[in-house]
Short mmCIF file of C-alpha atoms in Angstrom, two decimals:
data_model
loop_
_atom_site.label_atom_id
_atom_site.label_comp_id
_atom_site.label_asym_id
_atom_site.label_seq_id
_atom_site.Cartn_x
_atom_site.Cartn_y
_atom_site.Cartn_z
CA MET J 1 21.95 186.15 195.31
CA GLU J 2 18.92 186.28 193.91
CA SER J 3 16.77 183.39 192.98
CA GLY J 4 16.07 184.80 189.92
CA ASN J 5 18.92 185.20 188.71
CA TYR J 6 20.74 181.82 189.38
CA GLN J 7 20.50 178.96 186.40
CA SER J 8 21.60 175.60 187.45
CA PRO J 9 24.05 173.69 185.38
CA PRO J 10 22.51 171.10 183.10
CA GLN J 11 22.29 167.90 184.47
CA THR J 12 23.56 164.84 182.93
CA THR J 13 21.27 161.31 183.68
CA PRO J 14 22.20 158.14 183.07
CA THR J 15 19.64 157.84 180.49
CA THR J 16 20.87 160.97 178.61
CA THR J 17 24.24 159.79 178.19
CA THR J 18 22.80 155.80 177.80
CA THR J 19 21.11 157.75 173.92
CA THR J 20 24.26 159.93 173.43
CA LEU J 21 25.59 156.97 173.65
CA ALA J 22 23.67 154.92 171.45
CA LYS J 23 23.03 157.80 168.86
CA LYS J 24 26.83 158.07 168.40
CA LEU J 25 27.23 154.33 167.69
CA LYS J 26 24.27 154.68 165.52
CA GLU J 27 26.05 156.97 163.61
CA ASN J 28 29.12 155.42 163.07
CA LEU J 29 27.49 152.01 161.67
CA VAL J 30 25.93 154.18 159.21
CA PHE J 31 26.52 153.57 155.14
CA ARG J 32 28.56 156.38 153.73
CA SER J 33 26.79 153.96 149.95
CA LYS J 34 25.92 150.31 150.29
CA TRP J 35 27.50 149.36 147.71
CA ALA J 36 31.06 150.89 148.58
CA GLU J 37 31.10 150.31 151.72
CA LEU J 38 30.64 146.42 150.42
CA ASN J 39 32.67 146.86 148.11
CA GLY J 40 35.11 148.04 151.16
CA ALA J 41 34.49 145.20 153.45
CA MET J 42 36.02 142.97 151.18
CA GLY J 43 39.75 144.77 150.85
CA ASP J 44 41.05 143.16 153.66
CA LEU J 45 40.13 139.79 153.28
CA GLY J 46 43.25 139.22 150.99
CA THR J 47 44.97 139.48 154.12
CA TYR J 48 42.92 137.47 156.36
CA ILE J 49 41.98 134.19 154.38
CA PRO J 50 45.75 133.06 153.52
CA ILE J 51 47.20 133.74 157.42
CA VAL J 52 43.61 131.34 158.56
CA LEU J 53 43.55 128.90 155.66
CA ALA J 54 47.03 128.16 157.08
CA LEU J 55 46.82 128.55 160.61
CA THR J 56 43.97 125.86 159.84
CA LEU J 57 45.95 123.74 157.57
CA ALA J 58 48.89 124.03 159.42
CA ALA J 59 48.20 124.29 163.69
CA ASP J 60 44.61 122.99 163.36
CA LEU J 61 43.11 126.26 164.25
CA ASN J 62 39.03 126.26 164.97
CA LEU J 63 38.28 127.92 162.33
CA GLY J 64 34.68 128.25 163.44
CA THR J 65 35.70 129.92 166.72
CA THR J 66 37.99 132.38 164.83
CA LEU J 67 35.09 133.39 162.54
CA ILE J 68 32.73 134.22 165.73
CA PHE J 69 34.86 135.83 167.98
CA THR J 70 36.40 137.96 165.03
CA GLY J 71 32.71 139.29 163.46
CA VAL J 72 32.32 140.47 167.19
CA TYR J 73 35.34 142.25 167.08
CA ASN J 74 34.85 144.11 163.68
CA ILE J 75 30.78 144.75 164.90
CA VAL J 76 32.45 146.58 168.32
CA THR J 77 34.95 147.58 166.49
CA GLY J 78 33.30 149.40 163.48
CA ALA J 79 30.77 151.12 166.59
CA ILE J 80 33.46 152.09 168.25
CA TYR J 81 35.31 153.68 165.78
CA GLY J 82 32.95 155.10 163.83
CA VAL J 83 35.95 153.95 160.44
CA PRO J 84 36.45 151.15 158.85
CA MET J 85 39.21 149.43 161.14
CA PRO J 86 40.04 146.12 160.53
CA VAL J 87 40.60 142.88 162.30
CA GLN J 88 44.13 141.06 161.54
CA PRO J 89 45.27 138.11 162.64
CA LEU J 90 48.67 138.84 164.39
CA LYS J 91 51.27 138.01 161.59
CA SER J 92 54.26 137.78 163.42
CA ILE J 93 52.75 134.79 166.26
CA ALA J 94 50.71 133.62 163.20
CA ALA J 95 54.47 132.96 160.94
CA VAL J 96 55.40 131.22 163.85
CA ALA J 97 52.41 128.61 164.98
CA ILE J 98 52.48 127.99 160.80
CA SER J 99 56.75 126.90 160.47
CA ASP J 100 57.49 125.25 164.07
CA PRO J 101 55.83 122.37 164.60
CA ASP J 102 56.22 122.68 168.78
CA PHE J 103 53.75 125.72 168.34
CA GLY J 104 50.75 124.45 169.24
CA ILE J 105 47.32 126.07 169.94
CA PRO J 106 48.34 126.56 173.78
CA GLU J 107 51.67 128.48 172.34
CA THR J 108 49.94 130.37 170.31
CA MET J 109 47.70 131.48 172.45
CA ALA J 110 49.60 132.49 175.37
CA ALA J 111 51.52 135.02 173.07
CA GLY J 112 48.58 136.24 171.92
CA ILE J 113 47.45 136.53 175.51
CA CYS J 114 50.88 137.53 176.66
CA THR J 115 50.82 139.99 173.39
CA GLY J 116 47.09 141.51 174.89
CA ALA J 117 48.73 141.84 177.91
CA VAL J 118 51.30 144.12 177.35
CA LEU J 119 49.49 146.16 174.58
CA ILE J 120 46.13 146.78 177.58
CA PHE J 121 49.42 148.35 179.57
CA LEU J 122 50.93 150.29 177.72
CA GLY J 123 47.39 152.32 176.46
CA ALA J 124 46.02 152.28 179.83
CA THR J 125 49.30 153.85 181.13
CA GLY J 126 49.96 156.53 178.92
CA LEU J 127 53.02 155.37 177.67
CA MET J 128 51.75 154.53 173.76
CA GLN J 129 50.23 157.50 173.56
CA LEU J 130 54.04 159.23 174.14
CA ALA J 131 55.32 156.60 171.81
CA TYR J 132 53.16 158.01 168.70
CA ARG J 133 54.33 161.66 169.99
CA MET J 134 57.45 160.96 169.65
CA ILE J 135 58.15 159.14 166.90
CA PRO J 136 58.94 160.87 164.09
CA LEU J 137 56.80 160.69 161.04
CA PRO J 138 59.00 159.35 158.01
CA VAL J 139 59.97 156.83 160.42
CA VAL J 140 55.85 156.13 161.18
CA ARG J 141 55.93 156.66 157.00
CA GLY J 142 59.00 154.44 156.57
CA ILE J 143 56.81 151.00 158.51
CA GLN J 144 53.87 151.98 156.03
CA LEU J 145 56.10 151.54 153.14
CA ALA J 146 57.66 148.52 154.01
CA GLN J 147 54.65 147.12 155.02
CA GLY J 148 52.38 148.22 151.79
CA LEU J 149 55.87 146.95 149.86
CA SER J 150 56.00 143.44 151.77
CA PHE J 151 52.53 143.08 151.35
CA ALA J 152 52.16 144.36 147.40
CA MET J 153 55.56 141.54 147.08
CA THR J 154 53.40 138.46 148.96
CA ALA J 155 50.46 139.32 146.80
CA VAL J 156 52.52 138.73 143.49
CA LYS J 157 54.20 135.30 144.78
CA TYR J 158 50.38 134.04 145.62
CA ILE J 159 49.72 135.03 141.75
CA ARG J 160 52.92 133.98 140.47
CA LYS J 161 53.17 130.75 142.12
CA VAL J 162 50.64 127.56 143.24
CA GLN J 163 50.66 127.66 147.11
CA ASP J 164 50.51 125.23 150.08
CA PHE J 165 49.46 126.74 152.44
CA SER J 166 49.60 124.01 154.90
CA THR J 167 53.62 124.66 155.18
CA SER J 168 53.56 128.62 154.11
CA LYS J 169 55.51 127.58 151.00
CA SER J 170 55.33 127.88 146.90
CA LYS J 171 55.27 124.75 144.79
CA GLY J 172 56.17 126.06 141.68
CA ASN J 173 55.39 128.34 139.05
CA ARG J 174 50.85 128.69 138.34
CA ASN J 175 49.76 127.31 134.86
CA TRP J 176 48.04 130.39 132.76
CA LEU J 177 44.72 129.15 131.66
CA GLY J 178 42.58 127.35 134.20
CA LEU J 179 39.62 128.34 137.48
CA ASP J 180 43.42 129.50 138.45
CA GLY J 181 45.45 130.13 136.54
CA LEU J 182 47.59 133.71 135.57
CA VAL J 183 44.71 134.92 133.34
CA LEU J 184 42.00 134.82 135.53
CA ALA J 185 43.91 137.11 138.01
CA ILE J 186 45.22 139.29 135.45
CA PHE J 187 41.31 139.65 134.56
CA CYS J 188 40.75 140.67 137.87
CA PHE J 189 43.31 143.20 138.40
CA CYS J 190 42.70 144.98 135.12
CA PHE J 191 38.73 145.11 136.14
CA ILE J 192 39.68 146.52 139.59
CA THR J 193 41.69 149.23 138.17
CA ILE J 194 39.68 149.78 136.05
CA VAL J 195 36.93 150.29 137.75
CA ASN J 196 38.90 151.71 140.97
CA GLY J 197 41.56 153.58 139.15
CA GLY J 198 44.55 154.12 140.75
CA GLY J 199 43.45 156.52 143.56
CA GLN J 200 41.73 159.37 144.42
CA GLU J 201 43.10 162.48 142.55
CA PRO J 202 41.94 166.18 143.34
CA GLU J 203 39.37 166.99 139.73
CA ASN J 204 40.45 169.96 137.78
CA GLU J 205 37.61 171.98 136.78
CA ASN J 206 38.39 174.40 133.37
CA GLU J 207 36.03 177.64 133.46
CA ASN J 208 37.57 178.67 130.61
CA GLU J 209 36.30 175.84 127.94
CA ASN J 210 33.81 176.06 125.57
CA ASP J 211 30.08 174.79 126.36
CA GLU J 212 30.83 171.97 123.70
CA GLU J 213 34.01 170.76 125.66
CA SER J 214 31.80 170.81 129.21
CA GLN J 215 29.93 169.01 127.53
CA ASP J 216 31.87 165.97 126.05
CA ASN J 217 33.32 166.36 129.40
CA LYS J 218 30.26 165.77 131.51
CA ARG J 219 29.56 162.79 129.38
CA ARG J 220 32.38 161.05 130.08
CA ASN J 221 32.19 162.35 133.35
CA TRP J 222 29.09 160.45 134.06
CA ARG J 223 30.13 157.13 132.52
CA ARG J 224 32.90 157.04 134.66
CA ASN J 225 30.87 157.50 137.71
CA VAL J 226 28.43 155.06 136.49
CA VAL J 227 31.93 151.94 136.00
CA SER J 228 32.88 153.87 139.86
CA TYR J 229 30.23 152.41 141.44
CA LEU J 230 30.55 148.77 140.82
CA PRO J 231 30.88 147.09 143.81
CA SER J 232 34.61 145.68 142.15
CA ALA J 233 35.85 143.78 144.97
CA PHE J 234 32.68 142.30 146.34
CA ILE J 235 32.48 140.87 142.18
CA VAL J 236 35.63 139.65 142.50
CA PHE J 237 35.36 137.65 145.46
CA LEU J 238 32.37 137.01 145.03
CA LEU J 239 33.89 135.04 141.34
CA GLY J 240 35.93 133.61 143.76
CA VAL J 241 33.84 131.28 145.64
CA ILE J 242 31.63 130.42 142.21
CA LEU J 243 34.98 129.48 140.71
CA ALA J 244 35.91 127.53 144.01
CA ILE J 245 32.13 125.66 144.48
CA ILE J 246 33.06 124.59 140.37
CA ARG J 247 36.69 123.48 141.36
CA GLU J 248 35.89 121.07 144.06
CA PRO J 249 31.61 120.83 143.29
CA LYS J 250 32.09 117.81 146.54
CA VAL J 251 32.57 121.34 148.82
CA LEU J 252 28.46 121.70 149.05
CA LYS J 253 28.18 117.61 151.01
CA GLY J 254 30.87 118.75 153.13
CA PHE J 255 28.90 121.26 155.25
CA LYS J 256 28.11 120.76 158.43
CA LEU J 257 25.21 123.40 160.02
CA GLY J 258 25.76 124.51 163.55
CA PRO J 259 28.53 126.56 165.39
CA SER J 260 32.18 124.59 166.16
CA SER J 261 32.44 123.44 169.90
CA ILE J 262 33.86 126.20 172.07
CA GLN J 263 36.06 125.63 174.38
CA VAL J 264 38.40 126.85 177.47
CA VAL J 265 42.01 125.89 175.40
CA LYS J 266 44.72 124.55 178.42
CA ILE J 267 47.45 125.90 178.06
CA SER J 268 50.39 124.73 180.58
CA LYS J 269 53.36 126.49 182.11
CA GLY J 270 55.60 125.56 179.62
CA ALA J 271 53.37 126.59 176.65
CA TRP J 272 53.01 130.21 178.48
CA LYS J 273 57.06 130.15 178.60
CA ARG J 274 57.53 129.11 174.97
CA GLY J 275 54.85 131.53 173.58
CA PHE J 276 55.63 134.36 175.52
CA VAL J 277 59.41 133.67 174.10
CA LYS J 278 58.61 132.68 170.61
CA GLY J 279 55.40 134.70 170.18
CA THR J 280 55.21 137.88 171.86
CA ILE J 281 58.83 138.69 171.48
CA PRO J 282 59.11 139.16 168.60
CA GLN J 283 55.73 140.30 167.92
CA LEU J 284 55.14 142.83 170.38
CA PRO J 285 57.99 145.83 168.06
CA LEU J 286 55.24 144.53 164.86
CA SER J 287 51.44 145.42 166.91
CA ILE J 288 53.39 148.44 168.54
CA LEU J 289 55.12 150.07 165.08
CA ASN J 290 51.71 149.03 162.84
CA SER J 291 48.97 147.60 164.64
CA VAL J 292 48.72 151.31 167.07
CA ILE J 293 50.95 153.72 165.91
CA ALA J 294 50.68 153.11 161.86
CA VAL J 295 46.89 152.64 162.00
CA CYS J 296 46.03 155.56 163.93
CA LYS J 297 48.87 157.82 162.39
CA LEU J 298 46.62 156.23 158.49
CA SER J 299 42.89 156.64 160.03
CA THR J 300 44.13 160.47 160.76
CA ASP J 301 45.33 160.51 157.34
CA LEU J 302 42.43 159.74 155.73
CA PHE J 303 39.40 159.89 158.14
CA PRO J 304 40.41 163.49 159.96
CA GLU J 305 36.96 164.86 161.55
CA LYS J 306 37.01 161.24 163.10
CA THR J 307 39.45 161.05 167.02
CA VAL J 308 40.80 157.48 167.25
CA THR J 309 44.10 157.76 169.73
CA PRO J 310 46.56 155.26 170.04
CA THR J 311 45.35 154.22 173.70
CA SER J 312 41.89 153.57 173.04
CA VAL J 313 43.66 151.33 169.99
CA SER J 314 46.41 149.38 172.47
CA VAL J 315 43.22 149.02 174.58
CA THR J 316 40.72 147.65 172.06
CA VAL J 317 43.79 145.00 170.42
CA GLY J 318 45.13 144.15 174.30
CA LEU J 319 40.70 143.30 174.94
CA MET J 320 40.29 141.47 171.84
CA ASN J 321 42.93 139.10 172.66
CA LEU J 322 43.12 138.88 176.59
CA THR J 323 39.08 137.31 175.34
CA GLY J 324 39.27 135.25 172.27
CA CYS J 325 42.51 133.61 172.96
CA TRP J 326 41.08 132.11 176.12
CA PHE J 327 38.76 129.70 173.13
CA GLY J 328 41.26 129.50 170.48
CA ALA J 329 39.92 132.11 168.76
CA MET J 330 43.15 133.62 166.39
CA PRO J 331 45.18 136.15 167.87
CA THR J 332 44.19 139.39 166.42
CA CYS J 333 44.93 143.37 165.89
CA HIS J 334 44.05 146.34 163.93
CA GLY J 335 46.64 146.79 160.83
CA ALA J 336 47.47 149.72 158.79
CA GLY J 337 47.77 147.80 155.18
CA GLY J 338 43.39 146.44 156.19
CA LEU J 339 42.73 149.86 156.65
CA ALA J 340 44.16 151.11 153.91
CA GLY J 341 42.85 147.82 151.70
CA GLN J 342 39.08 148.81 153.24
CA TYR J 343 39.44 152.51 152.28
CA LYS J 344 40.84 151.23 148.72
CA PHE J 345 37.58 149.36 147.81
CA GLY J 346 35.01 152.25 149.27
CA GLY J 347 35.75 151.23 153.01
CA ARG J 348 34.48 154.40 154.64
CA SER J 349 31.74 153.99 157.85
CA GLY J 350 32.06 151.48 160.89
CA GLY J 351 29.75 149.72 159.11
CA CYS J 352 32.16 148.72 156.51
CA VAL J 353 33.46 146.75 158.58
CA ALA J 354 30.28 145.49 161.02
CA LEU J 355 28.49 144.59 157.52
CA LEU J 356 31.72 142.09 157.23
CA GLY J 357 31.71 141.15 160.64
CA ALA J 358 27.91 140.01 160.41
CA ALA J 359 28.73 137.84 157.52
CA LYS J 360 31.95 136.14 159.29
CA LEU J 361 29.17 135.78 162.61
CA LEU J 362 26.56 134.14 160.74
CA LEU J 363 28.56 131.45 158.54
CA GLY J 364 30.58 130.97 161.90
CA LEU J 365 27.47 129.65 163.28
CA ILE J 366 25.60 128.43 161.24
CA LEU J 367 28.67 126.13 159.32
CA GLY J 368 30.98 126.41 161.66
CA SER J 369 34.55 125.01 160.82
CA SER J 370 32.96 122.63 157.75
CA ILE J 371 33.80 126.52 156.16
CA VAL J 372 37.80 125.25 155.73
CA ARG J 373 36.40 123.56 153.10
CA ILE J 374 35.50 125.72 150.22
CA LEU J 375 38.47 128.63 151.50
CA ILE J 376 40.58 125.39 150.62
CA SER J 377 39.26 125.44 146.94
CA PHE J 378 39.54 129.17 146.70
CA PRO J 379 41.48 130.78 143.75
CA VAL J 380 44.93 131.60 145.80
CA GLY J 381 45.14 134.51 142.82
CA VAL J 382 42.40 136.17 143.11
CA LEU J 383 42.82 136.79 146.98
CA GLY J 384 46.20 138.67 145.40
CA VAL J 385 45.04 140.66 143.10
CA LEU J 386 42.65 142.54 146.29
CA LEU J 387 46.15 141.90 148.70
CA LEU J 388 48.07 143.47 145.79
CA PHE J 389 45.97 146.53 146.01
CA ALA J 390 45.67 147.08 149.34
CA GLY J 391 49.73 146.92 149.85
CA VAL J 392 49.92 149.52 147.24
CA GLU J 393 47.55 151.71 148.79
CA LEU J 394 48.94 151.56 152.59
CA ALA J 395 52.39 152.20 150.39
CA MET J 396 51.86 155.39 148.89
CA CYS J 397 51.03 156.78 152.13
CA ALA J 398 54.67 157.79 152.11
CA ARG J 399 54.31 160.13 148.87
CA ASP J 400 53.41 162.77 150.92
CA MET J 401 57.54 163.32 152.47
CA ASN J 402 57.82 167.05 151.22
CA SER J 403 61.79 166.96 151.63
CA LYS J 404 64.90 164.64 150.41
CA GLU J 405 65.59 164.26 154.44
CA ASP J 406 62.81 163.04 154.94
CA SER J 407 62.70 160.52 152.06
CA PHE J 408 65.90 159.67 152.97
CA VAL J 409 64.78 158.93 156.35
CA VAL J 410 61.51 156.56 154.84
CA LEU J 411 63.72 154.31 152.57
CA ILE J 412 66.30 154.10 154.91
CA CYS J 413 63.76 152.47 157.39
CA THR J 414 62.16 150.98 154.61
CA ALA J 415 65.02 148.95 153.23
CA VAL J 416 66.11 148.06 156.61
CA SER J 417 62.70 146.47 157.21
CA LEU J 418 62.42 144.36 154.16
CA VAL J 419 65.98 143.42 153.71
CA GLY J 420 66.17 142.40 157.37
CA SER J 421 62.13 141.29 157.61
CA SER J 422 62.03 143.24 161.42
CA ALA J 423 59.68 146.65 161.24
CA ALA J 424 61.60 146.79 165.13
CA LEU J 425 65.15 146.46 163.04
CA GLY J 426 63.70 149.46 160.33
CA PHE J 427 62.66 151.71 163.04
CA VAL J 428 65.62 151.54 165.66
CA VAL J 429 67.90 152.25 162.16
CA GLY J 430 65.28 154.71 160.67
CA MET J 431 65.51 156.56 164.65
CA VAL J 432 69.02 156.72 164.37
CA VAL J 433 69.21 158.45 160.79
CA HIS J 434 66.47 161.07 161.93
CA LEU J 435 68.49 161.81 165.25
CA ILE J 436 71.61 162.23 162.86
CA LEU J 437 70.45 165.13 160.60
CA ARG J 438 68.97 166.87 163.32
CA LEU J 439 72.43 167.06 165.17
CA ARG J 440 74.01 167.87 162.35
CA LYS J 441 71.48 170.61 161.36
CA LEU J 442 72.59 172.59 165.02
CA GLY J 443 74.81 175.26 164.47
CA GLY J 444 74.46 176.44 168.20
CA PRO J 445 72.39 175.84 171.34
CA ASP J 446 70.18 178.38 170.54
CA GLU J 447 68.33 176.68 168.09
CA ILE J 448 67.01 174.14 170.15
CA ARG J 449 64.56 176.00 171.78
CA SER J 450 63.09 172.66 173.26
CA PHE J 451 63.69 168.99 173.18
CA SER J 452 59.83 168.21 171.45
CA SER J 453 61.12 171.11 168.87
CA PHE J 454 64.38 169.24 168.22
CA TRP J 455 62.85 166.50 167.60
CA MET J 456 59.51 166.78 165.47
CA CYS J 457 60.97 169.93 163.31
CA SER J 458 60.18 169.44 159.96
CA TYR J 459 63.41 169.13 157.20
CA SER J 460 64.52 172.01 156.08
CA PRO J 461 64.00 171.48 151.75
#
């Protein structure tokens, strides 16, 4: 062999790898549009604030610690994925902690740690990737539609009824007037609808229109584009903060500078058992379906150029809970509803959630748990409006079903999930219905070329 014809393969040094990784992380955090990303960061607050506030009031959650850890989670996940990946509460665990006086902080943290350990196991062994490939699209859409409608119905309840988050119950009809009245919520809804519309649709251009009509269309489009640049969700949230201060001026005097003390939570043997039985077991189906599989599918739909795998999402959810729950931070996950809400309001990059994470981190370090005073006075109707748009955006993901059989599976799965208040039950019923429809179409053994083609093939219209 002649030495002159030999070319050694390019060498990858640790410095090169580090530089490439740093460049990738920087690209993931770049804002596509400053105002749009700021606006998108508000899209998940309709879910985040009510649950965090309820846990703080009813279960004595350390809000300052939660803000610090979830802020870090936001920044890290934004840098890793490059999409507005949300950080949301584990809702089933939160529901038990709010409603059961015997399910305290040790049990809540034990449930979060156990859930995180199981998700890491499923991700590391490849079982989560297998589940993602084998679950049919109509079943996933049914879970998304059920979750979206559940958010929307909760949002309407927030708008119409006065809420007591410490008991997670409604207290009566909301007044029309006032700083947290129905008129305020309706105004915020109309404002966001005018700015954001009902969703992005492709623009149809008519090449045969005359010059005068073309100029009129350009003027209308210019006015519409100017309005669309307004950060509607951010403006509505800022309005809510101002109204909270007006409703309770004393909140400003109650702020204490400095972070809350962070301590390791002591979890007894009994707390581990109660946390796993009452918290982890009911939470796992929802986490697998909505926090991992539905999130990955929605991310692929919205950002096909980005790679978000079930393995990575399962592992990051697990690591978040294995890290923060030891110190009393709220158990968290990634949620399809939060991703849909942030996308609806303009979030297009990891910089969106990183910005939100930086705000949480600063609030946690500067004000700690004393920030709860202003959250108590925040207009709940405004939170309901933000949550309503997030829920509707998630529910509209089911509109891509191309056959009546697909829609049939989606609606059966959705109905069972909503009526039974269980995504796991809706999932099981949806899978059974999907299998029945597959078997119904068999004309002979020659039509089944492989299990995967039999199971995953599209319905014929």
